[in-house]
PDB file of C-alpha atoms in Angstrom:
ATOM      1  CA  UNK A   1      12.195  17.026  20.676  1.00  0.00           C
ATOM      2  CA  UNK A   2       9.681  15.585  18.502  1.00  0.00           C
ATOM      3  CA  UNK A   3      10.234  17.332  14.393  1.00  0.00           C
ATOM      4  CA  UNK A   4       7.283  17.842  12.508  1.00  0.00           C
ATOM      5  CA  UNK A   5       7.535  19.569   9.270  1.00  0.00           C
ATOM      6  CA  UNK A   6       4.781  20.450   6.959  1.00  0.00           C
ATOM      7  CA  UNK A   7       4.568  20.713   3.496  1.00  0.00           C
ATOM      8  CA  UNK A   8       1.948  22.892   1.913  1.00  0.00           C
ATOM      9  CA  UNK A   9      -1.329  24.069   3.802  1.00  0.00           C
ATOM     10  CA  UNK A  10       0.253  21.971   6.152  1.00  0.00           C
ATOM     11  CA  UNK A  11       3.533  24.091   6.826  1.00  0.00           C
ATOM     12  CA  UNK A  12       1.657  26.221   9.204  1.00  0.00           C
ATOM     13  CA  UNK A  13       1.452  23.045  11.447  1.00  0.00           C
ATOM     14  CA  UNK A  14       5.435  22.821  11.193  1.00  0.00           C
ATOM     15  CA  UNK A  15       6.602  22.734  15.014  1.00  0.00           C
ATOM     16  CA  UNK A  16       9.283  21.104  17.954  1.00  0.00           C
ATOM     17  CA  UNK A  17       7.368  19.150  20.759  1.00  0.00           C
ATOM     18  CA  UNK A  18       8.869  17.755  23.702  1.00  0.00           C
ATOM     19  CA  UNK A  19       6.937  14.187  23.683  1.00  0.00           C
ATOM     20  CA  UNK A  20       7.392  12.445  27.478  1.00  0.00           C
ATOM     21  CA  UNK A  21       6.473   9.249  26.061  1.00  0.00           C
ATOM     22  CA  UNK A  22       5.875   8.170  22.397  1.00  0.00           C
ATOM     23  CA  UNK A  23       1.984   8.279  20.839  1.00  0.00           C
ATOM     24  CA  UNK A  24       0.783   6.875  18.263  1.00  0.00           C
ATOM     25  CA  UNK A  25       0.780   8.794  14.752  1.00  0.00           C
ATOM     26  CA  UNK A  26      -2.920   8.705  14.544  1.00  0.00           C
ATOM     27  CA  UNK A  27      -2.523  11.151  17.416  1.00  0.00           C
ATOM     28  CA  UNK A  28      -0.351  13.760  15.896  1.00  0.00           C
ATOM     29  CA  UNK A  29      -2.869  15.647  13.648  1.00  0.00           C
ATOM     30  CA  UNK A  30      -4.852  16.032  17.227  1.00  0.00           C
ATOM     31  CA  UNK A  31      -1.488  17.035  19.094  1.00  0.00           C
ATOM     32  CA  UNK A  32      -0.952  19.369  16.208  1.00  0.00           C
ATOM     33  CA  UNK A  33      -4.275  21.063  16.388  1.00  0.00           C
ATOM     34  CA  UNK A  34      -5.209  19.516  13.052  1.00  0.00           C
ATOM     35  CA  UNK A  35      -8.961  20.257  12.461  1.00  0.00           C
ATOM     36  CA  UNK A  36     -11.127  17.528  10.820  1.00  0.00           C
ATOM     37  CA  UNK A  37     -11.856  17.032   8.230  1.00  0.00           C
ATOM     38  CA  UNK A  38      -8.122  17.946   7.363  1.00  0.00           C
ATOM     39  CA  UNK A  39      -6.832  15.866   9.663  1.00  0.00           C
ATOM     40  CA  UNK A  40      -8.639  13.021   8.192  1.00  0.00           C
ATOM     41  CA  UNK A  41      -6.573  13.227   4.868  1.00  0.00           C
ATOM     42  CA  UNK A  42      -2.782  13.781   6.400  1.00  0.00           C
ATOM     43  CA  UNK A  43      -0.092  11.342   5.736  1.00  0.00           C
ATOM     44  CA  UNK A  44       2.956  11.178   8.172  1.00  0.00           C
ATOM     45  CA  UNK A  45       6.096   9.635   6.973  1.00  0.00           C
ATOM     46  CA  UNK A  46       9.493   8.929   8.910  1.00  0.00           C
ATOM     47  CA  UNK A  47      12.339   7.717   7.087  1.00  0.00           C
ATOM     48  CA  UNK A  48      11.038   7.858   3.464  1.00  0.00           C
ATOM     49  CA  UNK A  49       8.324   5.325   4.636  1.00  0.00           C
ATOM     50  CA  UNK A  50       4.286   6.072   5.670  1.00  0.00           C
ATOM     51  CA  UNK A  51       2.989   5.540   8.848  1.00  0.00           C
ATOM     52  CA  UNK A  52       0.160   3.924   9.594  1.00  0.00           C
ATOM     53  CA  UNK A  53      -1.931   5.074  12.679  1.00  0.00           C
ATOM     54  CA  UNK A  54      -0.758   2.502  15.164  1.00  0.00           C
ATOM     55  CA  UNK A  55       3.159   2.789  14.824  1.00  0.00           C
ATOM     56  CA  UNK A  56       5.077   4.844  17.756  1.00  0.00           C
ATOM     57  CA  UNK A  57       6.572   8.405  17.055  1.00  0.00           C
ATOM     58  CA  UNK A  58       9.433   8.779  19.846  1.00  0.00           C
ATOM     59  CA  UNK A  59      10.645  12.296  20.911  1.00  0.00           C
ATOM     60  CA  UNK A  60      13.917  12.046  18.153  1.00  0.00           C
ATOM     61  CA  UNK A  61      11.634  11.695  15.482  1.00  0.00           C
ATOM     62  CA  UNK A  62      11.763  13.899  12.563  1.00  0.00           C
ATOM     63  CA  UNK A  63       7.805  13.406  11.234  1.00  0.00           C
ATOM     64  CA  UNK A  64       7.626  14.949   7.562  1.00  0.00           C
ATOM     65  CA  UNK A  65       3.141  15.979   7.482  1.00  0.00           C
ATOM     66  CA  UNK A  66       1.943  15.627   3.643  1.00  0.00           C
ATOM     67  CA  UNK A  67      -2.059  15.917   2.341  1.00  0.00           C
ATOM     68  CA  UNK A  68      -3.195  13.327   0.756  1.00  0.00           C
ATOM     69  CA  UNK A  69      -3.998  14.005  -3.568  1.00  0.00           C
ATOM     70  CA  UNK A  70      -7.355  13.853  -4.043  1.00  0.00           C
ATOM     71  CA  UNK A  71      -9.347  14.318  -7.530  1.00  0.00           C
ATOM     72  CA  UNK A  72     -11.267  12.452 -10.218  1.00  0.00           C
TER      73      UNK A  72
END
């Protein structure tokens, strides 16, 4: 099973899913149920490193969700 775990307003999005095949991360804030336009500012990291949209999140993955800072 698939780990994501969400920090923040995010931690109600924390969850186990059974992925059949891997997806991209650009599709896990839509598997997740991750309205826009939070979804839009979400950063997904595996291993201590960021993921950009098109790398592959297998079903042993442990996904840690983070909201991007924003201010001025």
């Amino acid at each position: 099973m698939a780990k994501f775990i969400g920090s923040g307003v995010l931690s109600k999005f924390s969850c186990e899913v059974v992925l059949k095949r891997p997806i991209a991360a650009g599709q896990i804030p839509q598997l997740l149920d991750i309205q826009i336009p939070l979804a839009e500012h979400v950063i997904l990291v595996r291993d201590h490193l960021m993921l950009p949209d098109d790398h592959m999140v297998d079903d042993n993955d442990e996904i840690f969700l983070f909201l991007a800072v924003m201010g001025g």
